[in-house]
């Protein structure tokens, strides 16, 4: 027997009550029973996004909502500014290019956040840029980008700010309307304590107006069609009904805790993991602007990070994420978003200590755990 722990930044663990909800018999989606569930989810999403706008639920992974942002809001040949500080920033650019947009790449060193000055400079230099596409939290590098400040640059202009909030919504407060975010989107399998398969997206009034003049083709992800169904408590096509039933329960759990407490919990867990890793002598990938969703750390010289992640997963039963591209084998990413509490972080610290000790790192036992405990005790 091996007990398994999932501590990766997506997918993340799902609470037992949510799993049980999804195990119930499938109900037909064109019924008052399902409409009631769907309505509660749509209302919960507005509270979560802090918006008056309709939040749409799509049957896709998060990337589907990214693609929907592009196909619904732009016309071929338009220029967009893409903040490219990791795999997901790169994805924004690839989607935009796939649909014939001209991408201005704002490349950011992996592990760093984009600065608002660089965004301002790029916007000043090229008046053709009609939107900024960025992540709230770049999960591949565990960096948080300064969304509130970037929003000030676009808010009172014709430009749109499109935020992939997949590891940001439900982790840190991201008030869409107050900050002036034009598109905010997320996915089910990160902070929202659900399996993969759902994406959520909302558009500002400014974005809805842009939708009217955008010419890219679209069908399944026609957000106008989707929004007109959401207000009738239904969806354009067959919804992922079981996931949506689970989502109602997940939202209930989040609202019972209280959103501010959810954000506080993420902050405490993140600080505990950072302190633990630092006490183990491990260098942070994103020391200056760390995200509260996950923490990336470099493995010590001489340790193969890929082997470590595999050993921890296959032999110890603890799944973390490794690095991608040039960070492959060099980093390990510890998640703290979604259904995580203090003792999950103790498992994380202990597993890394044990794995590194086995890999030959001396004098590490107990160091991460002790430093993390000191911070986690703030919760009690
Ligand atoms: C996970 C993730 C995605 C991709 O989402 P999928 O659900 O795999 O399509 C995009 N952006 C960020 C920031 C993510 O963390």
Short mmCIF file of C-alpha atoms and ligand atoms in Angstrom, two decimals, residues 9 61-64 66 88 91 135 137-139 164 166-167 189-190, ligand 1:
data_model
loop_
_atom_site.label_atom_id
_atom_site.label_comp_id
_atom_site.label_asym_id
_atom_site.label_seq_id
_atom_site.Cartn_x
_atom_site.Cartn_y
_atom_site.Cartn_z
CA UNK A 9 0.13 23.16 -9.31
CA UNK A 61 -9.52 23.05 -19.89
CA UNK A 62 -8.27 26.55 -19.11
CA UNK A 63 -6.67 26.91 -22.52
CA UNK A 64 -10.16 26.83 -24.08
CA UNK A 66 -7.68 31.58 -23.43
CA UNK A 88 1.81 30.11 -20.20
CA UNK A 91 0.91 30.05 -24.89
CA UNK A 135 -0.97 35.81 -16.63
CA UNK A 137 0.41 34.17 -11.86
CA UNK A 138 2.83 32.48 -14.29
CA UNK A 139 2.64 28.94 -12.95
CA UNK A 164 -5.18 34.40 -17.52
CA UNK A 166 -5.82 30.27 -13.80
CA UNK A 167 -3.57 30.17 -10.73
CA UNK A 189 -8.21 22.04 -11.66
CA UNK A 190 -6.05 24.63 -9.92
C1 LIG B 1 -2.56 25.36 -15.90
C2 LIG B 1 -2.46 26.70 -16.54
C3 LIG B 1 -2.90 26.93 -17.85
C4 LIG B 1 -3.37 25.83 -18.77
O1 LIG B 1 -4.54 25.36 -18.43
P1 LIG B 1 -5.09 23.99 -19.02
O2 LIG B 1 -6.21 23.76 -18.07
O3 LIG B 1 -3.99 22.98 -18.93
O4 LIG B 1 -5.53 24.23 -20.39
C5 LIG B 1 -2.83 28.20 -18.36
N1 LIG B 1 -2.35 29.21 -17.64
C6 LIG B 1 -1.89 29.02 -16.38
C7 LIG B 1 -1.35 30.19 -15.65
C8 LIG B 1 -1.94 27.77 -15.79
O5 LIG B 1 -1.48 27.60 -14.54
#
